[in-house]
PDB file of C-alpha atoms in Angstrom:
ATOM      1  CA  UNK A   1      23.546   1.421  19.039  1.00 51.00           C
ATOM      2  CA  UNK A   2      20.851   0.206  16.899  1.00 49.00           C
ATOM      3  CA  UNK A   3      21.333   2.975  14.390  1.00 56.00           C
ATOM      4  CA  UNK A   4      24.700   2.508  14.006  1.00 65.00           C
ATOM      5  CA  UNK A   5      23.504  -1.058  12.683  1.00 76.00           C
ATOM      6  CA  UNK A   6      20.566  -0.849  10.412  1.00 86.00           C
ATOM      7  CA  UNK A   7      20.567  -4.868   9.600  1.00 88.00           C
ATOM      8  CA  UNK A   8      20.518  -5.627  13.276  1.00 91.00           C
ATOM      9  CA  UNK A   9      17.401  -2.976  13.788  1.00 92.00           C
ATOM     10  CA  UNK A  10      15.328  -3.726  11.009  1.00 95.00           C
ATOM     11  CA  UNK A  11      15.790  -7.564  12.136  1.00 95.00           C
ATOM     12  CA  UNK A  12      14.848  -6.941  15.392  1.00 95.00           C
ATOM     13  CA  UNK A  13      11.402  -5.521  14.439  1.00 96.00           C
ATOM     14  CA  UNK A  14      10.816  -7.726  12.053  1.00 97.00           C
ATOM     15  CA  UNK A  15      11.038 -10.113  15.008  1.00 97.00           C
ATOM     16  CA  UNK A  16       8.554  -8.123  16.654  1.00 98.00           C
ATOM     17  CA  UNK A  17       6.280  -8.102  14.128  1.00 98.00           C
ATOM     18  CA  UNK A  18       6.714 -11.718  13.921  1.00 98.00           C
ATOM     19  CA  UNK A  19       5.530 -12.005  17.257  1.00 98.00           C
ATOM     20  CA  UNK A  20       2.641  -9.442  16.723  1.00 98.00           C
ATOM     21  CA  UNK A  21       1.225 -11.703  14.085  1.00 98.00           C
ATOM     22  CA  UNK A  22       1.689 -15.242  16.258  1.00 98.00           C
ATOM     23  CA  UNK A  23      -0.384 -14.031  18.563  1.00 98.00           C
ATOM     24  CA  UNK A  24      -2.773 -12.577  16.293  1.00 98.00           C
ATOM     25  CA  UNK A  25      -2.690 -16.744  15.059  1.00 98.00           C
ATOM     26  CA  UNK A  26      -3.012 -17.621  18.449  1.00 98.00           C
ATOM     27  CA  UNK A  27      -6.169 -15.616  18.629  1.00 97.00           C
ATOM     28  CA  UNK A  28      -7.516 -16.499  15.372  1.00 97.00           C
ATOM     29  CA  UNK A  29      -6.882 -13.023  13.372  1.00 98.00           C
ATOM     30  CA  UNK A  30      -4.459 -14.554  10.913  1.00 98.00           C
ATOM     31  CA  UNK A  31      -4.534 -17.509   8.650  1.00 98.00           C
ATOM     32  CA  UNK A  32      -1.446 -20.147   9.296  1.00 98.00           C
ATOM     33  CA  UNK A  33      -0.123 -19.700   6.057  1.00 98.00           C
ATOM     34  CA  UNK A  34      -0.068 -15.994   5.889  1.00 98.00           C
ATOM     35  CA  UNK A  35       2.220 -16.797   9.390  1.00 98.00           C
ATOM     36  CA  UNK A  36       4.114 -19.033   7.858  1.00 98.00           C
ATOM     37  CA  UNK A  37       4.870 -16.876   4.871  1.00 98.00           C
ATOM     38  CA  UNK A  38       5.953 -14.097   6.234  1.00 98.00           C
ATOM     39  CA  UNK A  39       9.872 -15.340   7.401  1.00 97.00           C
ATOM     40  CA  UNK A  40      10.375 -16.565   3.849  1.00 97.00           C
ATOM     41  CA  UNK A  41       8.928 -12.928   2.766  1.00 98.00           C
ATOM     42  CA  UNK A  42      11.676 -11.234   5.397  1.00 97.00           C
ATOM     43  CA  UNK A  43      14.166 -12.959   4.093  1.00 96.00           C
ATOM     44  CA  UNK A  44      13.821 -11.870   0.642  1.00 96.00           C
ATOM     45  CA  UNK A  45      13.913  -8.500   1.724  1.00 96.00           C
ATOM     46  CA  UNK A  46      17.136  -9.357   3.834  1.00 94.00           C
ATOM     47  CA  UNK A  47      18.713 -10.528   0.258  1.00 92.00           C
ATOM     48  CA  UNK A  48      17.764  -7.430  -1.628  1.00 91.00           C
ATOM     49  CA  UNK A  49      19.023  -5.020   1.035  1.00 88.00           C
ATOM     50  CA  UNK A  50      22.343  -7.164   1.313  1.00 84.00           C
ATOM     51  CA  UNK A  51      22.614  -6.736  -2.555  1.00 79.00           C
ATOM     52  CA  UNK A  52      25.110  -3.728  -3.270  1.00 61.00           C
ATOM     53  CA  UNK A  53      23.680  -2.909  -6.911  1.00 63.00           C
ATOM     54  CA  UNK A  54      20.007  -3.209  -7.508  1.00 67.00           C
ATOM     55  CA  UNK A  55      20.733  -4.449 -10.814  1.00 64.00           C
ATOM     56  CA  UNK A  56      22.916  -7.834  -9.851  1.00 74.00           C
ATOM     57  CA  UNK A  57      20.329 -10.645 -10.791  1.00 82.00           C
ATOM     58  CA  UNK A  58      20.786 -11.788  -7.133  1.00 86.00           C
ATOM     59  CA  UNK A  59      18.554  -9.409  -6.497  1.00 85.00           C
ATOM     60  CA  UNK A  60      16.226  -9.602  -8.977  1.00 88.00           C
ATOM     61  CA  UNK A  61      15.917 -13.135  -8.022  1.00 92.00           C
ATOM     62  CA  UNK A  62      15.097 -12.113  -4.284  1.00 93.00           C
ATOM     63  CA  UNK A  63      12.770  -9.374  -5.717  1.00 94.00           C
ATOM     64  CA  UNK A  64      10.605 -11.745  -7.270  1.00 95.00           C
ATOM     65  CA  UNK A  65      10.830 -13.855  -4.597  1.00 95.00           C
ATOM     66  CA  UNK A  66       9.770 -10.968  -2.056  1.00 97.00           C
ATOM     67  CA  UNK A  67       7.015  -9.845  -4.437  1.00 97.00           C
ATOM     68  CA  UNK A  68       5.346 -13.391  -4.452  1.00 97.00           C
ATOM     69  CA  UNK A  69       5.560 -13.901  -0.796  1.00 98.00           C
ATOM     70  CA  UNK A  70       4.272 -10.419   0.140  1.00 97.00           C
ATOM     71  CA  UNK A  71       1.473 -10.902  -2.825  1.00 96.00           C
ATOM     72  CA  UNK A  72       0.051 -13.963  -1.119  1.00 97.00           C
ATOM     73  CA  UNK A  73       0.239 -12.571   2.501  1.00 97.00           C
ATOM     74  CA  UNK A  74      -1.738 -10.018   1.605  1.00 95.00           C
ATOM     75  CA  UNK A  75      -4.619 -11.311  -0.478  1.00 95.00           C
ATOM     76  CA  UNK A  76      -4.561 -14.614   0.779  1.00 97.00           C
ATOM     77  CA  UNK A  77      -7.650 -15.610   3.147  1.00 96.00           C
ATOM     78  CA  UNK A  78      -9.112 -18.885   3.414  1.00 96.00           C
ATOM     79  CA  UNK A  79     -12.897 -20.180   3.266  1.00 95.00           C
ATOM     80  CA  UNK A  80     -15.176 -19.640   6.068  1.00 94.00           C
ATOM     81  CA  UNK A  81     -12.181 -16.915   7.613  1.00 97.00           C
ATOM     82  CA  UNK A  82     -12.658 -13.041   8.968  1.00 96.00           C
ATOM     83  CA  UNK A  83     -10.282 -11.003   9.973  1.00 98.00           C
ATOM     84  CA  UNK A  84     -11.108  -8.733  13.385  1.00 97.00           C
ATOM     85  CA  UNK A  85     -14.356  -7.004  12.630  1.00 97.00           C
ATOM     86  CA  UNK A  86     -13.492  -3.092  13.851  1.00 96.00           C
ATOM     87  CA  UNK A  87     -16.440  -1.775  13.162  1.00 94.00           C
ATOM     88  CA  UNK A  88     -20.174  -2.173  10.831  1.00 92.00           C
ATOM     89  CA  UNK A  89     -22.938  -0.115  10.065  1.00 89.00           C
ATOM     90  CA  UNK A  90     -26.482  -1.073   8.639  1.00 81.00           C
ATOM     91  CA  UNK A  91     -25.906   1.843   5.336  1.00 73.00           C
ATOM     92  CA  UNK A  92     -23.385   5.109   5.264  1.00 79.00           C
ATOM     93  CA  UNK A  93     -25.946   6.357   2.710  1.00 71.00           C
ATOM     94  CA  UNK A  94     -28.996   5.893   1.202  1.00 66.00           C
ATOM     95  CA  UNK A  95     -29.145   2.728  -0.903  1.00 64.00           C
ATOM     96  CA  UNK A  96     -26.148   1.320   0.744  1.00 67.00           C
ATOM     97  CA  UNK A  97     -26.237  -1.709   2.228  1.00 71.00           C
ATOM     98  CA  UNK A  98     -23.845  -3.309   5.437  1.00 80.00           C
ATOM     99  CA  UNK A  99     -20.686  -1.973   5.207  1.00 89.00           C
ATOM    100  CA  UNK A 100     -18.116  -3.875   8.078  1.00 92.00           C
ATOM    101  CA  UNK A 101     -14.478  -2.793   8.614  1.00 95.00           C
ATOM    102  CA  UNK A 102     -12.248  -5.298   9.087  1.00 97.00           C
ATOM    103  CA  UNK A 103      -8.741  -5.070  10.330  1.00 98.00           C
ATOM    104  CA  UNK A 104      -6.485  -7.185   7.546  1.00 98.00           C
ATOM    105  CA  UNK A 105      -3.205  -8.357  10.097  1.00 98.00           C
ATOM    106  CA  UNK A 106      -1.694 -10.337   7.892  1.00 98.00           C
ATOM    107  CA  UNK A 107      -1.521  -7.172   4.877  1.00 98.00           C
ATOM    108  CA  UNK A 108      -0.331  -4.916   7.635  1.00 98.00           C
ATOM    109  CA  UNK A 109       1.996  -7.396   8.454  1.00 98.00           C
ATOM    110  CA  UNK A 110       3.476  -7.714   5.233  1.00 98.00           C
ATOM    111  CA  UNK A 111       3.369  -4.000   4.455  1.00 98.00           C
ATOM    112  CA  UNK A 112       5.285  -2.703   7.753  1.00 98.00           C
ATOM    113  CA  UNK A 113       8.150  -5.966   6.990  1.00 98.00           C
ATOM    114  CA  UNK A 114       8.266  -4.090   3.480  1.00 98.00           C
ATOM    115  CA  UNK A 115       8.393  -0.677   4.962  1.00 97.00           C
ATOM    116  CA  UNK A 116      11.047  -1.586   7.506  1.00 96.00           C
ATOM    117  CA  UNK A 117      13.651  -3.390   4.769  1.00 96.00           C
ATOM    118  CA  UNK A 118      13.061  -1.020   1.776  1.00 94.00           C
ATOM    119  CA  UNK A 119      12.373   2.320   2.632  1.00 90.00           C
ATOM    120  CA  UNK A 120      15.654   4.130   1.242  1.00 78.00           C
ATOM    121  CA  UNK A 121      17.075   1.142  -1.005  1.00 75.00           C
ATOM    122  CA  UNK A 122      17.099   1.481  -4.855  1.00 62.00           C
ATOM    123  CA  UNK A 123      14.295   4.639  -3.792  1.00 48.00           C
ATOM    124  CA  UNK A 124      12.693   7.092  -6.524  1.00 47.00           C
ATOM    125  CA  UNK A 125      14.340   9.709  -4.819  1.00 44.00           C
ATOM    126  CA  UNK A 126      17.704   8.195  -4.645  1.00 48.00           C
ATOM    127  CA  UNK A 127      17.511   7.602  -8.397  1.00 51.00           C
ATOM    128  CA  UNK A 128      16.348  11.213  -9.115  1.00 50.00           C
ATOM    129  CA  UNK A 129      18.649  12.990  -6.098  1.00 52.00           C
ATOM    130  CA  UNK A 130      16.198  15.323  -5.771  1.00 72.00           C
ATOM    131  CA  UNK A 131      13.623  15.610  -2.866  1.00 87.00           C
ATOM    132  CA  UNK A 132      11.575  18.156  -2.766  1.00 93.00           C
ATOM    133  CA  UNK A 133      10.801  20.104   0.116  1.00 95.00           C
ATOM    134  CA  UNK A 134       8.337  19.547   2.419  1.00 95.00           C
ATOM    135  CA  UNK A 135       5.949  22.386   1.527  1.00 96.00           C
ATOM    136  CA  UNK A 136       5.925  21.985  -2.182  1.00 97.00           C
ATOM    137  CA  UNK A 137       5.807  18.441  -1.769  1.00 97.00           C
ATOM    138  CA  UNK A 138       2.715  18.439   0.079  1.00 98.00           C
ATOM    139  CA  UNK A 139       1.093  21.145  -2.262  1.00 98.00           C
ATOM    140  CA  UNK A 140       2.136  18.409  -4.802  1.00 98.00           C
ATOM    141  CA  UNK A 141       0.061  16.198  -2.578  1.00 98.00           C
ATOM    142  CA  UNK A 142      -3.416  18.149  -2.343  1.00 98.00           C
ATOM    143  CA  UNK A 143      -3.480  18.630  -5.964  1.00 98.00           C
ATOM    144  CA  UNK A 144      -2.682  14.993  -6.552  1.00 98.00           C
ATOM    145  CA  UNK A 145      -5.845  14.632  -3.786  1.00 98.00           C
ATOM    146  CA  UNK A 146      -8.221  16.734  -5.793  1.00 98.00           C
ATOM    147  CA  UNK A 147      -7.663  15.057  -9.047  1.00 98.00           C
ATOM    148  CA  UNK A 148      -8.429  11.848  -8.344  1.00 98.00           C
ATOM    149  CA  UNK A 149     -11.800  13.239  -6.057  1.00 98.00           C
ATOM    150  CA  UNK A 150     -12.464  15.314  -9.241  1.00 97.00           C
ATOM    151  CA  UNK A 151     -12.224  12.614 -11.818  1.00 97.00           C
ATOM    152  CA  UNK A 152     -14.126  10.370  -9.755  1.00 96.00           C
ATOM    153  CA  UNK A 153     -17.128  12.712  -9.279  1.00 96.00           C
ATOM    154  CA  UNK A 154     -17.310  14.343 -12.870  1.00 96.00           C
ATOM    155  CA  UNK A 155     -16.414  11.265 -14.880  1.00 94.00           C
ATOM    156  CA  UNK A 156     -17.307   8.080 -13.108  1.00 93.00           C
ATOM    157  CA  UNK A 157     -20.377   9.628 -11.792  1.00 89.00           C
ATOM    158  CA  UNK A 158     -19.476   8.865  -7.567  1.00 93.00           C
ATOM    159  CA  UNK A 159     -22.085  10.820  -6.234  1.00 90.00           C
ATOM    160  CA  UNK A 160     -21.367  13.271  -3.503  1.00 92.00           C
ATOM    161  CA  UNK A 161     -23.330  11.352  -0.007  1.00 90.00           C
ATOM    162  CA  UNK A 162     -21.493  13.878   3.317  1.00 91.00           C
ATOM    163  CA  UNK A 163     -21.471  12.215   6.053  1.00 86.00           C
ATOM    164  CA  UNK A 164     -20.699  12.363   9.997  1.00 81.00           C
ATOM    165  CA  UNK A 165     -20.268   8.836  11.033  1.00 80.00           C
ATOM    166  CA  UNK A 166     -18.902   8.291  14.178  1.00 80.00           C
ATOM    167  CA  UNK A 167     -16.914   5.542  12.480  1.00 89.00           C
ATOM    168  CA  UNK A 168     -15.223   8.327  10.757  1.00 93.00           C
ATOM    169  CA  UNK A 169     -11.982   7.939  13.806  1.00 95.00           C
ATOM    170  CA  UNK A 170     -12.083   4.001  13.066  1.00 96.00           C
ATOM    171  CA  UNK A 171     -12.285   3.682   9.460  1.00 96.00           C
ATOM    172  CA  UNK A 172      -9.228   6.764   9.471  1.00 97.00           C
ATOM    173  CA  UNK A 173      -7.719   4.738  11.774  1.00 97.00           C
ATOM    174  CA  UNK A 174      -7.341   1.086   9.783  1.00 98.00           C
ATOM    175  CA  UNK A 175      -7.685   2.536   6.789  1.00 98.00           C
ATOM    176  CA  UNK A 176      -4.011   4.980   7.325  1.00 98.00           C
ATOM    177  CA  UNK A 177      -2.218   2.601   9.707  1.00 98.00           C
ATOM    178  CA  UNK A 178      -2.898  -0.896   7.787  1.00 98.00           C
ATOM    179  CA  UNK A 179      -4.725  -0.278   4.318  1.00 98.00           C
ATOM    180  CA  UNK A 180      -2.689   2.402   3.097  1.00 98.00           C
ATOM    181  CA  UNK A 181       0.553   2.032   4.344  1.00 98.00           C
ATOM    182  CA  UNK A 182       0.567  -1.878   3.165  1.00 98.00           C
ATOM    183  CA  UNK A 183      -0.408  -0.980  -0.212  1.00 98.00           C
ATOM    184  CA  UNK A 184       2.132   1.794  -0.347  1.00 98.00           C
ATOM    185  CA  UNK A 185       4.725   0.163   0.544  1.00 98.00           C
ATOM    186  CA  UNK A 186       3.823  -2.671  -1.324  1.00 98.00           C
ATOM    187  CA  UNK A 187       3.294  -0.454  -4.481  1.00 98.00           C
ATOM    188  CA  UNK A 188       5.993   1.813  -4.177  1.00 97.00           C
ATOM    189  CA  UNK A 189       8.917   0.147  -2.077  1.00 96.00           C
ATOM    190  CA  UNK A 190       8.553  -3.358  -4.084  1.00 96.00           C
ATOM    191  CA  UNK A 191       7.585  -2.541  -7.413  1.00 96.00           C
ATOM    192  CA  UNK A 192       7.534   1.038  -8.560  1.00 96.00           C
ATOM    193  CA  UNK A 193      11.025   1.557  -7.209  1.00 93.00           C
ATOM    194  CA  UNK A 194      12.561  -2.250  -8.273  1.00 90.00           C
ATOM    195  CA  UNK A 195      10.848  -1.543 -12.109  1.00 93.00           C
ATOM    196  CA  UNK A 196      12.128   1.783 -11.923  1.00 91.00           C
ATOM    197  CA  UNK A 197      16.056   0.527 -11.481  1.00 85.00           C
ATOM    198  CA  UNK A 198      15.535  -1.339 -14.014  1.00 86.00           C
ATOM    199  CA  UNK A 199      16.525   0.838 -17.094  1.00 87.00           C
ATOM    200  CA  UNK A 200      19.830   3.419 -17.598  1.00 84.00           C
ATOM    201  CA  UNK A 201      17.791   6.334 -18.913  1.00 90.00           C
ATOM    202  CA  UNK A 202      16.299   7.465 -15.412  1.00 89.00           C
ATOM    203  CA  UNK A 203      13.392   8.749 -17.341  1.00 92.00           C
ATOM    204  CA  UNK A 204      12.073   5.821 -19.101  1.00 95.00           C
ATOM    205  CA  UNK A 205      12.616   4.353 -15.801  1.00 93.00           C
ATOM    206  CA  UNK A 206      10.221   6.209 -13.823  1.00 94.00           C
ATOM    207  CA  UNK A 207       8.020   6.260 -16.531  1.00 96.00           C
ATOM    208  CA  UNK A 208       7.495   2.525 -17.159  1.00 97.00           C
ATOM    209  CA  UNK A 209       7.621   2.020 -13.396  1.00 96.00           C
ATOM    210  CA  UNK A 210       4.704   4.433 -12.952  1.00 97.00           C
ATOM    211  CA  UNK A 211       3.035   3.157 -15.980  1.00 98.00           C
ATOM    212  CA  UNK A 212       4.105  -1.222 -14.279  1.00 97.00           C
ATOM    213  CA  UNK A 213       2.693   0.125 -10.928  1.00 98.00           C
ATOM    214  CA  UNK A 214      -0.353   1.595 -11.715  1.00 98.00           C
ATOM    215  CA  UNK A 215      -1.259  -1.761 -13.635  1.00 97.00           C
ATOM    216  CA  UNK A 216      -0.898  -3.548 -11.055  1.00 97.00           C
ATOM    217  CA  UNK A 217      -2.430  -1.314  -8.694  1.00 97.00           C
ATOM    218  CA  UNK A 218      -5.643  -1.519 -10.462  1.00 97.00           C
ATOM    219  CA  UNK A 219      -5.726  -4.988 -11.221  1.00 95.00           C
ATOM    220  CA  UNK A 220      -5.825  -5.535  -7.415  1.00 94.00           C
ATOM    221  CA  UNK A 221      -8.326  -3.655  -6.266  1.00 92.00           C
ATOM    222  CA  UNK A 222     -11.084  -4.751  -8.903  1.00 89.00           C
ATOM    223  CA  UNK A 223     -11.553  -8.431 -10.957  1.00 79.00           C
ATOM    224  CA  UNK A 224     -13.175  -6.655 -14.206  1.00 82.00           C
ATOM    225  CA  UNK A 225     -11.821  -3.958 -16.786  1.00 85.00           C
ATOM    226  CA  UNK A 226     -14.962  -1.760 -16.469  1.00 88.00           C
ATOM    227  CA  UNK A 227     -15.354   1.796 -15.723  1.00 91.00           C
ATOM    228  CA  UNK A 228     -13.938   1.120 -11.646  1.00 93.00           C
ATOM    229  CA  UNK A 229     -10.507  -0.110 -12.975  1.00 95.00           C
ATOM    230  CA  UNK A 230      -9.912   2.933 -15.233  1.00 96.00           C
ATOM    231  CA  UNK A 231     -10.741   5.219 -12.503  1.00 97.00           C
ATOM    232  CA  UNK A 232      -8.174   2.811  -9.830  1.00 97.00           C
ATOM    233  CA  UNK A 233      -5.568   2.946 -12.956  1.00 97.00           C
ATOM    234  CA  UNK A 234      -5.854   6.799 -12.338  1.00 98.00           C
ATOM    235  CA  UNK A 235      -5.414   6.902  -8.802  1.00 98.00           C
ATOM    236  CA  UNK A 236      -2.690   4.468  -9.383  1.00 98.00           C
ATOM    237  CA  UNK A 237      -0.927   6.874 -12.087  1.00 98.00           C
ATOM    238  CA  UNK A 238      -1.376   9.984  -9.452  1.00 98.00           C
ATOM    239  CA  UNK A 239       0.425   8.303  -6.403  1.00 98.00           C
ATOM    240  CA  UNK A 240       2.770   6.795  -8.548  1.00 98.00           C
ATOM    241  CA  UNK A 241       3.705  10.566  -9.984  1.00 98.00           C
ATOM    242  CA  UNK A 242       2.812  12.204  -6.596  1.00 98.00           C
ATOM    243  CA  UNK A 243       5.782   9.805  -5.020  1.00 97.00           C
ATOM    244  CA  UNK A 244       8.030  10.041  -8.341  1.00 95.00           C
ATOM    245  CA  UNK A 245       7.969  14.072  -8.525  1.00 96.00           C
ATOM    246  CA  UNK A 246       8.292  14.428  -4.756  1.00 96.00           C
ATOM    247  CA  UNK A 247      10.787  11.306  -3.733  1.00 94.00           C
ATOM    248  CA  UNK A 248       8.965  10.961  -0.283  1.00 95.00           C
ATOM    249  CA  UNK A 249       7.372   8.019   0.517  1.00 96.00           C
ATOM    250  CA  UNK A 250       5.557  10.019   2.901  1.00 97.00           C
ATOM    251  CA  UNK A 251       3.564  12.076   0.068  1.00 98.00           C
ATOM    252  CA  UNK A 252       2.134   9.203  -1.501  1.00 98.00           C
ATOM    253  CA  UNK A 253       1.108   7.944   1.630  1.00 98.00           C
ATOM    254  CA  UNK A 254      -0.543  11.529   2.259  1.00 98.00           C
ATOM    255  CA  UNK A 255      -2.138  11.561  -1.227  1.00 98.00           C
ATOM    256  CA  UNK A 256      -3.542   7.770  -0.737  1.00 98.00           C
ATOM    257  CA  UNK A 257      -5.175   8.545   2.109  1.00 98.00           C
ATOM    258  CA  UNK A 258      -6.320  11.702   1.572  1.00 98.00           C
ATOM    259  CA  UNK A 259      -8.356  10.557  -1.088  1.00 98.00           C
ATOM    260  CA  UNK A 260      -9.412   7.937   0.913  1.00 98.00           C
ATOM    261  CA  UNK A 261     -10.766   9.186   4.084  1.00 97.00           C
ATOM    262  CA  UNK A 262     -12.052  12.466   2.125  1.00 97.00           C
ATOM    263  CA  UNK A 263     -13.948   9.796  -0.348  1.00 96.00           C
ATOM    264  CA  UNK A 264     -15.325   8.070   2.574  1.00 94.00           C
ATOM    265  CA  UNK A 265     -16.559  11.790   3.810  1.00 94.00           C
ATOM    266  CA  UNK A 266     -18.190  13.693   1.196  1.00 95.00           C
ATOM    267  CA  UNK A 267     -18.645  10.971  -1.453  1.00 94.00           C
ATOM    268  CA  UNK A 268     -20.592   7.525  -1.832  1.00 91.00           C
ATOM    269  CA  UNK A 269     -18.860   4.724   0.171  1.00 89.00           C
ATOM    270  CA  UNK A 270     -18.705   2.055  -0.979  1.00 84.00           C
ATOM    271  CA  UNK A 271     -18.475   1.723  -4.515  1.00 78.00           C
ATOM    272  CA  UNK A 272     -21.326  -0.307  -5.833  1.00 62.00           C
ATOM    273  CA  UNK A 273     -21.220   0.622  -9.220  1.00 55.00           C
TER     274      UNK A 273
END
């Protein structure tokens, strides 16, 4: 019944994850605003999706909106505030110091809300009617997996530092179920795609999109253009193709965390440099 009505299902978990994030409030895992935000965040999602062109400037309006809402939700952490410590470790290597893993409800919460309303509206692949299959696409994934691992070890110097930790399962486990999958869906589903629809020639489309994306991709992740933000720019530019030449969400998700959790593995984690 609920697939026969998409609206009604993708309202319904929202609700749920409304509830999933008043009790984390309730519990002290999430700040009150990030709470409050995210309804006015769903309902700019329920405007795009209700918009039948991509293009009307209803839904541009809602798309800014959206982009605001889920921007602050996810960054957004007062003074004096942690979110559930997971797990901490006095060095991964040597000459690292604490490293703690903390569980960010509030992105995940945005990120799934996101997921939930976008996944398949005004989509790479829908622009492109092309998805690749699943075997090439996840070739198209590993490669997009070993350049950003080689670039980051030839030309940014990331020494290699292999490790066993046995917070290997709980770093995998936050970093692919709320890191990852909130900044993919925040990346791809919000902005790459929305940019993307922008613009009549399809190429120049996915083109300034990727080029929009990436941007923005690195200008979150570090505060200074140094030698860090041209090597997040890259990443950026490889999940951005990886997703654009594939048209699954799912590959991009693949590639992000493959390079993650492999970087966290063989390679010096964290990045002090």
């Amino acid at each position: 019944m609920l697939l026969e009505n998409p609206i009604k299902a993708k309202l319904i978990l929202s609700f749920v994850i409304g509830g999933i994030a008043l009790v984390a409030y309730l519990f002290s895992s999430m700040p009150l605003l990030n709470l409050i935000a995210l309804p006015f965040l769903t309902a700019g999602l329920f405007v795009i999706t209700r918009v039948a062109s991509c293009n009307l400037w209803t839904g541009h309006i809602a798309w800014l909106f959206s982009l605001l809402f889920g921007f602050f939700v996810a960054i957004y952490r007062p003074d004096g505030f942690n979110y559930p410590l997971i797990w901490e470790t006095s060095g991964l290597y040597r000459g690292s110091g604490a490293y703690l893993l903390f569980c960010n409800i509030s992105k995940a919460a945005g990120g799934y809300l996101i997921f939930i309303w976008l996944l398949g509206s005004c989509s790479v692949s829908t622009l492109n009617q092309v998805t690749r299959p699943l075997l090439n696409s996840l070739l198209i994934a590993a490669a997009g997996v070993l350049a950003v691992l080689s670039v980051a070890t030839t030309f940014f110097n990331i020494g290699w530092a292999p490790k066993l930790s046995e917070g290997i399962l709980y770093f995998s486990a936050v970093n692919l179920l709320v890191t990852v999958m909130a900044e993919e869906a925040f990346f791809r589903l919000l902005i790459q795609d929305r940019i993307s629809v922008l613009f009549s020639n399809k190429r120049l489309g996915t083109g300034v999109g990727i080029a929009v994306v990436s941007l923005v991709f690195a200008l979150s992740h570090t505060a200074s253009i140094g030698a860090m933000f041209f090597l997040f720019l890259i990443a950026g530019v490889v999940y951005a193709s990886v997703y654009s030449v594939t048209g699954r969400f799912s590959m991009a998700l693949t590639t992000h965390f493959g390079v993650n959790v492999l970087h966290f593995i063989f390679l010096e984690y964290p990045i002090f440099k």
